[in-house]
Amino acid sequence: MQLGIHDIPLFIVSGLLLNIAPGPDSILIMTRSATQGWRAGSAAALGIGAGTCVHVLAAALGLSALLAASSWAFTLLKWVGAAYLVWIGLQMLLARRRRDGEAASTSGEAAASVALPLRKVFVQGFLSNVLNPKVALFFLAFVPQFIAPDAPHKALAFIVLGAIFNFNGMLWCHFLALSTAFASARLRVGGALAQWLNRAIGALFLSFGLKLALSER
């Protein structure tokens, strides 16, 4: 079936370059990998991928176009997304190491304070992505460039391209999770360093949230 998709190689290369560009999603994956290991980083990546699926389907069904056209809807989602990023940042900034009557003797014990269950890491990745209205507008602006104006099944073509973009993005995100966990293990990130890393990343997420809140459409 002819979908009217064109310039697939350019789409794939452009998508990979866009995924490699640093942002809140990449920072979240690296933070979880550095403090909890590659499984946590992969859980965050899968959550981000699930959020991307929501954006792709919304754009294909026209919901993102409604978001782009509605000032109040965009503003509402922007403020919710900004509040969530700020909340993540504050959680990281205010995290304290747990003490069970005595100081932790190993880096694993010392890092327990910043550890989250993998289910919660997945949800964190999902919400940080799906609540960002700029991701929705990105798909509306980027993907249609690779669909012919006379394509017979534009929504299906959009979903196919979105799936390709998300698949390539997941390859990069899981590579980022594995490489960050490997580098963290080689550098022997201990509890104190993990705590300060968590606080630094928390400040970064706080800045992301404030930047989103203050941004224009």
PDB file of C-alpha atoms in Angstrom:
ATOM      1  CA  MET A   1       0.000   0.000   0.000  1.00  0.00           C
ATOM      2  CA  GLN A   2       1.381   3.385  -1.052  1.00  0.00           C
ATOM      3  CA  LEU A   3       1.615   5.707   1.961  1.00  0.00           C
ATOM      4  CA  GLY A   4       3.164   8.737   0.306  1.00  0.00           C
ATOM      5  CA  ILE A   5       6.243   8.735   2.548  1.00  0.00           C
ATOM      6  CA  HIS A   6       9.424  10.129   1.009  1.00  0.00           C
ATOM      7  CA  ASP A   7      13.076  10.799   1.944  1.00  0.00           C
ATOM      8  CA  ILE A   8      13.196   8.028   4.568  1.00  0.00           C
ATOM      9  CA  PRO A   9      17.053   8.094   4.917  1.00  0.00           C
ATOM     10  CA  LEU A  10      16.960  11.847   5.602  1.00  0.00           C
ATOM     11  CA  PHE A  11      14.134  11.328   8.092  1.00  0.00           C
ATOM     12  CA  ILE A  12      16.093   8.649   9.972  1.00  0.00           C
ATOM     13  CA  VAL A  13      19.319  10.687  10.105  1.00  0.00           C
ATOM     14  CA  SER A  14      17.475  13.848  11.171  1.00  0.00           C
ATOM     15  CA  GLY A  15      15.572  11.917  13.832  1.00  0.00           C
ATOM     16  CA  LEU A  16      18.747  10.426  15.263  1.00  0.00           C
ATOM     17  CA  LEU A  17      20.421  13.843  15.422  1.00  0.00           C
ATOM     18  CA  LEU A  18      17.360  15.295  17.155  1.00  0.00           C
ATOM     19  CA  ASN A  19      17.331  12.444  19.681  1.00  0.00           C
ATOM     20  CA  ILE A  20      21.033  12.909  20.421  1.00  0.00           C
ATOM     21  CA  ALA A  21      20.501  16.595  21.246  1.00  0.00           C
ATOM     22  CA  PRO A  22      20.527  16.949  25.073  1.00  0.00           C
ATOM     23  CA  GLY A  23      17.265  17.687  26.849  1.00  0.00           C
ATOM     24  CA  PRO A  24      15.191  16.695  29.890  1.00  0.00           C
ATOM     25  CA  ASP A  25      14.632  13.139  28.581  1.00  0.00           C
ATOM     26  CA  SER A  26      18.354  12.459  28.092  1.00  0.00           C
ATOM     27  CA  ILE A  27      19.220  14.004  31.446  1.00  0.00           C
ATOM     28  CA  LEU A  28      16.630  11.846  33.222  1.00  0.00           C
ATOM     29  CA  ILE A  29      17.983   8.657  31.627  1.00  0.00           C
ATOM     30  CA  MET A  30      21.571   9.532  32.512  1.00  0.00           C
ATOM     31  CA  THR A  31      20.659  10.452  36.082  1.00  0.00           C
ATOM     32  CA  ARG A  32      18.826   7.191  36.736  1.00  0.00           C
ATOM     33  CA  SER A  33      21.584   5.144  35.100  1.00  0.00           C
ATOM     34  CA  ALA A  34      24.317   6.895  37.063  1.00  0.00           C
ATOM     35  CA  THR A  35      22.576   6.531  40.431  1.00  0.00           C
ATOM     36  CA  GLN A  36      20.677   3.236  40.051  1.00  0.00           C
ATOM     37  CA  GLY A  37      22.231   1.332  37.148  1.00  0.00           C
ATOM     38  CA  TRP A  38      21.285   0.580  33.556  1.00  0.00           C
ATOM     39  CA  ARG A  39      17.960  -1.069  34.415  1.00  0.00           C
ATOM     40  CA  ALA A  40      16.660   2.193  35.878  1.00  0.00           C
ATOM     41  CA  GLY A  41      17.966   4.121  32.885  1.00  0.00           C
ATOM     42  CA  SER A  42      16.233   1.687  30.547  1.00  0.00           C
ATOM     43  CA  ALA A  43      13.009   1.970  32.558  1.00  0.00           C
ATOM     44  CA  ALA A  44      13.135   5.761  32.132  1.00  0.00           C
ATOM     45  CA  ALA A  45      13.822   5.285  28.411  1.00  0.00           C
ATOM     46  CA  LEU A  46      10.819   2.974  28.023  1.00  0.00           C
ATOM     47  CA  GLY A  47       8.628   5.516  29.811  1.00  0.00           C
ATOM     48  CA  ILE A  48       9.849   8.227  27.448  1.00  0.00           C
ATOM     49  CA  GLY A  49       9.150   5.942  24.494  1.00  0.00           C
ATOM     50  CA  ALA A  50       5.597   5.339  25.749  1.00  0.00           C
ATOM     51  CA  GLY A  51       5.117   9.104  26.030  1.00  0.00           C
ATOM     52  CA  THR A  52       6.370   9.537  22.471  1.00  0.00           C
ATOM     53  CA  CYS A  53       3.790   6.976  21.288  1.00  0.00           C
ATOM     54  CA  VAL A  54       1.063   9.116  22.858  1.00  0.00           C
ATOM     55  CA  HIS A  55       2.339  12.217  21.041  1.00  0.00           C
ATOM     56  CA  VAL A  56       2.538  10.375  17.707  1.00  0.00           C
ATOM     57  CA  LEU A  57      -1.003   9.017  17.991  1.00  0.00           C
ATOM     58  CA  ALA A  58      -2.315  12.396  19.144  1.00  0.00           C
ATOM     59  CA  ALA A  59      -0.684  14.138  16.197  1.00  0.00           C
ATOM     60  CA  ALA A  60      -1.965  11.511  13.734  1.00  0.00           C
ATOM     61  CA  LEU A  61      -5.517  11.844  15.077  1.00  0.00           C
ATOM     62  CA  GLY A  62      -5.435  15.637  15.007  1.00  0.00           C
ATOM     63  CA  LEU A  63      -5.362  16.209  18.763  1.00  0.00           C
ATOM     64  CA  SER A  64      -1.983  17.941  18.592  1.00  0.00           C
ATOM     65  CA  ALA A  65      -3.348  20.266  15.917  1.00  0.00           C
ATOM     66  CA  LEU A  66      -6.102  21.203  18.346  1.00  0.00           C
ATOM     67  CA  LEU A  67      -3.454  21.844  20.994  1.00  0.00           C
ATOM     68  CA  ALA A  68      -1.535  24.061  18.580  1.00  0.00           C
ATOM     69  CA  ALA A  69      -4.663  26.013  17.680  1.00  0.00           C
ATOM     70  CA  SER A  70      -5.967  26.418  21.221  1.00  0.00           C
ATOM     71  CA  SER A  71      -4.057  28.937  23.306  1.00  0.00           C
ATOM     72  CA  TRP A  72      -5.656  27.900  26.599  1.00  0.00           C
ATOM     73  CA  ALA A  73      -5.043  24.173  25.990  1.00  0.00           C
ATOM     74  CA  PHE A  74      -1.396  24.787  25.144  1.00  0.00           C
ATOM     75  CA  THR A  75      -0.926  27.033  28.178  1.00  0.00           C
ATOM     76  CA  LEU A  76      -2.599  24.523  30.500  1.00  0.00           C
ATOM     77  CA  LEU A  77      -0.450  21.625  29.325  1.00  0.00           C
ATOM     78  CA  LYS A  78       2.651  23.839  29.419  1.00  0.00           C
ATOM     79  CA  TRP A  79       2.048  24.789  33.053  1.00  0.00           C
ATOM     80  CA  VAL A  80       1.291  21.197  34.078  1.00  0.00           C
ATOM     81  CA  GLY A  81       4.465  19.989  32.352  1.00  0.00           C
ATOM     82  CA  ALA A  82       6.548  22.789  33.867  1.00  0.00           C
ATOM     83  CA  ALA A  83       5.167  22.057  37.340  1.00  0.00           C
ATOM     84  CA  TYR A  84       6.058  18.381  36.958  1.00  0.00           C
ATOM     85  CA  LEU A  85       9.637  19.160  35.890  1.00  0.00           C
ATOM     86  CA  VAL A  86      10.002  21.562  38.815  1.00  0.00           C
ATOM     87  CA  TRP A  87       8.616  18.887  41.154  1.00  0.00           C
ATOM     88  CA  ILE A  88      11.171  16.337  39.904  1.00  0.00           C
ATOM     89  CA  GLY A  89      13.930  18.914  40.364  1.00  0.00           C
ATOM     90  CA  LEU A  90      12.875  19.757  43.911  1.00  0.00           C
ATOM     91  CA  GLN A  91      12.664  16.062  44.819  1.00  0.00           C
ATOM     92  CA  MET A  92      16.246  15.563  43.664  1.00  0.00           C
ATOM     93  CA  LEU A  93      17.481  18.737  45.334  1.00  0.00           C
ATOM     94  CA  LEU A  94      15.907  17.875  48.692  1.00  0.00           C
ATOM     95  CA  ALA A  95      16.761  14.160  48.696  1.00  0.00           C
ATOM     96  CA  ARG A  96      18.711  13.014  51.754  1.00  0.00           C
ATOM     97  CA  ARG A  97      20.685   9.871  52.317  1.00  0.00           C
ATOM     98  CA  ARG A  98      18.936   7.338  54.497  1.00  0.00           C
ATOM     99  CA  ARG A  99      20.506   6.359  57.794  1.00  0.00           C
ATOM    100  CA  ASP A 100      19.580   3.174  59.611  1.00  0.00           C
ATOM    101  CA  GLY A 101      21.158   4.098  62.930  1.00  0.00           C
ATOM    102  CA  GLU A 102      24.646   4.278  61.476  1.00  0.00           C
ATOM    103  CA  ALA A 103      26.376   5.661  58.426  1.00  0.00           C
ATOM    104  CA  ALA A 104      26.098   3.584  55.277  1.00  0.00           C
ATOM    105  CA  SER A 105      29.246   1.583  54.696  1.00  0.00           C
ATOM    106  CA  THR A 106      28.892   0.896  50.981  1.00  0.00           C
ATOM    107  CA  SER A 107      28.126   3.029  47.967  1.00  0.00           C
ATOM    108  CA  GLY A 108      25.011   0.937  47.285  1.00  0.00           C
ATOM    109  CA  GLU A 109      23.604   1.699  50.731  1.00  0.00           C
ATOM    110  CA  ALA A 110      24.546   5.332  50.459  1.00  0.00           C
ATOM    111  CA  ALA A 111      22.856   5.634  47.081  1.00  0.00           C
ATOM    112  CA  ALA A 112      19.633   4.035  48.311  1.00  0.00           C
ATOM    113  CA  SER A 113      18.208   7.444  49.097  1.00  0.00           C
ATOM    114  CA  VAL A 114      18.003   8.410  45.444  1.00  0.00           C
ATOM    115  CA  ALA A 115      16.750   5.024  44.243  1.00  0.00           C
ATOM    116  CA  LEU A 116      13.217   4.644  42.931  1.00  0.00           C
ATOM    117  CA  PRO A 117      11.317   1.460  42.036  1.00  0.00           C
ATOM    118  CA  LEU A 118      11.574   0.748  38.305  1.00  0.00           C
ATOM    119  CA  ARG A 119       7.823   1.203  37.935  1.00  0.00           C
ATOM    120  CA  LYS A 120       8.094   4.739  39.316  1.00  0.00           C
ATOM    121  CA  VAL A 121      11.104   5.463  37.102  1.00  0.00           C
ATOM    122  CA  PHE A 122       9.030   4.374  34.082  1.00  0.00           C
ATOM    123  CA  VAL A 123       6.150   6.660  35.123  1.00  0.00           C
ATOM    124  CA  GLN A 124       8.589   9.523  35.693  1.00  0.00           C
ATOM    125  CA  GLY A 125       9.956   9.134  32.165  1.00  0.00           C
ATOM    126  CA  PHE A 126       6.453   8.859  30.705  1.00  0.00           C
ATOM    127  CA  LEU A 127       5.115  11.972  32.430  1.00  0.00           C
ATOM    128  CA  SER A 128       8.193  14.094  31.750  1.00  0.00           C
ATOM    129  CA  ASN A 129       7.707  13.410  28.034  1.00  0.00           C
ATOM    130  CA  VAL A 130       3.935  13.338  27.613  1.00  0.00           C
ATOM    131  CA  LEU A 131       3.362  16.544  29.608  1.00  0.00           C
ATOM    132  CA  ASN A 132       5.701  18.578  27.410  1.00  0.00           C
ATOM    133  CA  PRO A 133       3.541  20.399  24.803  1.00  0.00           C
ATOM    134  CA  LYS A 134       6.604  21.283  22.759  1.00  0.00           C
ATOM    135  CA  VAL A 135       7.069  17.603  21.914  1.00  0.00           C
ATOM    136  CA  ALA A 136       3.545  17.527  20.476  1.00  0.00           C
ATOM    137  CA  LEU A 137       4.228  20.642  18.397  1.00  0.00           C
ATOM    138  CA  PHE A 138       7.562  19.182  17.276  1.00  0.00           C
ATOM    139  CA  PHE A 139       5.861  16.161  15.717  1.00  0.00           C
ATOM    140  CA  LEU A 140       3.325  18.413  13.998  1.00  0.00           C
ATOM    141  CA  ALA A 141       6.136  20.488  12.479  1.00  0.00           C
ATOM    142  CA  PHE A 142       8.704  17.762  11.699  1.00  0.00           C
ATOM    143  CA  VAL A 143       6.924  14.614  10.501  1.00  0.00           C
ATOM    144  CA  PRO A 144       4.586  16.128   7.837  1.00  0.00           C
ATOM    145  CA  GLN A 145       7.648  17.297   5.872  1.00  0.00           C
ATOM    146  CA  PHE A 146       8.191  13.644   4.888  1.00  0.00           C
ATOM    147  CA  ILE A 147       4.602  12.940   3.821  1.00  0.00           C
ATOM    148  CA  ALA A 148       3.426  13.843   0.312  1.00  0.00           C
ATOM    149  CA  PRO A 149       0.548  16.361   0.172  1.00  0.00           C
ATOM    150  CA  ASP A 150      -1.483  13.899  -1.913  1.00  0.00           C
ATOM    151  CA  ALA A 151      -0.759  10.884   0.331  1.00  0.00           C
ATOM    152  CA  PRO A 152      -3.918   8.707   0.466  1.00  0.00           C
ATOM    153  CA  HIS A 153      -3.471   7.707   4.104  1.00  0.00           C
ATOM    154  CA  LYS A 154      -1.825  10.624   5.888  1.00  0.00           C
ATOM    155  CA  ALA A 155      -2.674   9.471   9.425  1.00  0.00           C
ATOM    156  CA  LEU A 156      -1.237   6.006   8.784  1.00  0.00           C
ATOM    157  CA  ALA A 157       1.879   7.521   7.192  1.00  0.00           C
ATOM    158  CA  PHE A 158       2.269   9.761  10.255  1.00  0.00           C
ATOM    159  CA  ILE A 159       2.033   6.747  12.588  1.00  0.00           C
ATOM    160  CA  VAL A 160       4.588   4.776  10.528  1.00  0.00           C
ATOM    161  CA  LEU A 161       7.076   7.653  10.574  1.00  0.00           C
ATOM    162  CA  GLY A 162       6.430   8.214  14.277  1.00  0.00           C
ATOM    163  CA  ALA A 163       7.114   4.537  14.974  1.00  0.00           C
ATOM    164  CA  ILE A 164      10.398   4.743  13.037  1.00  0.00           C
ATOM    165  CA  PHE A 165      11.380   7.882  14.942  1.00  0.00           C
ATOM    166  CA  ASN A 166      10.507   6.293  18.291  1.00  0.00           C
ATOM    167  CA  PHE A 167      12.331   3.035  17.491  1.00  0.00           C
ATOM    168  CA  ASN A 168      15.515   4.901  16.586  1.00  0.00           C
ATOM    169  CA  GLY A 169      15.073   7.087  19.655  1.00  0.00           C
ATOM    170  CA  MET A 170      14.803   4.008  21.874  1.00  0.00           C
ATOM    171  CA  LEU A 171      18.039   2.620  20.425  1.00  0.00           C
ATOM    172  CA  TRP A 172      19.803   5.854  21.358  1.00  0.00           C
ATOM    173  CA  CYS A 173      18.144   6.096  24.785  1.00  0.00           C
ATOM    174  CA  HIS A 174      19.100   2.531  25.755  1.00  0.00           C
ATOM    175  CA  PHE A 175      22.648   3.113  24.515  1.00  0.00           C
ATOM    176  CA  LEU A 176      22.729   6.219  26.698  1.00  0.00           C
ATOM    177  CA  ALA A 177      21.475   4.203  29.687  1.00  0.00           C
ATOM    178  CA  LEU A 178      24.075   1.452  29.227  1.00  0.00           C
ATOM    179  CA  SER A 179      27.005   3.768  28.531  1.00  0.00           C
ATOM    180  CA  THR A 180      26.185   6.040  31.478  1.00  0.00           C
ATOM    181  CA  ALA A 181      25.882   3.068  33.855  1.00  0.00           C
ATOM    182  CA  PHE A 182      29.190   1.670  32.566  1.00  0.00           C
ATOM    183  CA  ALA A 183      30.950   5.019  32.981  1.00  0.00           C
ATOM    184  CA  SER A 184      29.463   5.420  36.460  1.00  0.00           C
ATOM    185  CA  ALA A 185      30.736   1.979  37.484  1.00  0.00           C
ATOM    186  CA  ARG A 186      34.215   2.688  36.109  1.00  0.00           C
ATOM    187  CA  LEU A 187      34.329   6.011  37.933  1.00  0.00           C
ATOM    188  CA  ARG A 188      32.966   4.324  41.095  1.00  0.00           C
ATOM    189  CA  VAL A 189      30.296   6.890  41.856  1.00  0.00           C
ATOM    190  CA  GLY A 190      29.832   6.589  45.610  1.00  0.00           C
ATOM    191  CA  GLY A 191      26.993   7.680  47.847  1.00  0.00           C
ATOM    192  CA  ALA A 192      28.230  11.218  48.498  1.00  0.00           C
ATOM    193  CA  LEU A 193      29.023  11.826  44.838  1.00  0.00           C
ATOM    194  CA  ALA A 194      25.666  10.312  43.802  1.00  0.00           C
ATOM    195  CA  GLN A 195      23.909  12.667  46.205  1.00  0.00           C
ATOM    196  CA  TRP A 196      25.655  15.738  44.802  1.00  0.00           C
ATOM    197  CA  LEU A 197      25.045  14.501  41.247  1.00  0.00           C
ATOM    198  CA  ASN A 198      21.377  14.091  42.107  1.00  0.00           C
ATOM    199  CA  ARG A 199      21.236  17.663  43.438  1.00  0.00           C
ATOM    200  CA  ALA A 200      23.013  19.078  40.376  1.00  0.00           C
ATOM    201  CA  ILE A 201      20.599  17.283  38.048  1.00  0.00           C
ATOM    202  CA  GLY A 202      17.717  18.439  40.263  1.00  0.00           C
ATOM    203  CA  ALA A 203      18.793  22.035  39.711  1.00  0.00           C
ATOM    204  CA  LEU A 204      18.944  21.338  35.977  1.00  0.00           C
ATOM    205  CA  PHE A 205      15.400  19.944  35.972  1.00  0.00           C
ATOM    206  CA  LEU A 206      14.267  22.965  37.950  1.00  0.00           C
ATOM    207  CA  SER A 207      15.729  25.190  35.238  1.00  0.00           C
ATOM    208  CA  PHE A 208      14.035  23.102  32.523  1.00  0.00           C
ATOM    209  CA  GLY A 209      10.690  23.552  34.270  1.00  0.00           C
ATOM    210  CA  LEU A 210      11.140  27.298  34.672  1.00  0.00           C
ATOM    211  CA  LYS A 211      12.272  27.626  31.055  1.00  0.00           C
ATOM    212  CA  LEU A 212       9.165  25.768  29.862  1.00  0.00           C
ATOM    213  CA  ALA A 213       6.889  27.870  32.063  1.00  0.00           C
ATOM    214  CA  LEU A 214       8.367  31.124  30.751  1.00  0.00           C
ATOM    215  CA  SER A 215       8.555  30.053  27.100  1.00  0.00           C
ATOM    216  CA  GLU A 216       6.322  31.347  24.347  1.00  0.00           C
ATOM    217  CA  ARG A 217       4.461  29.086  21.928  1.00  0.00           C
TER     218      ARG A 217
END
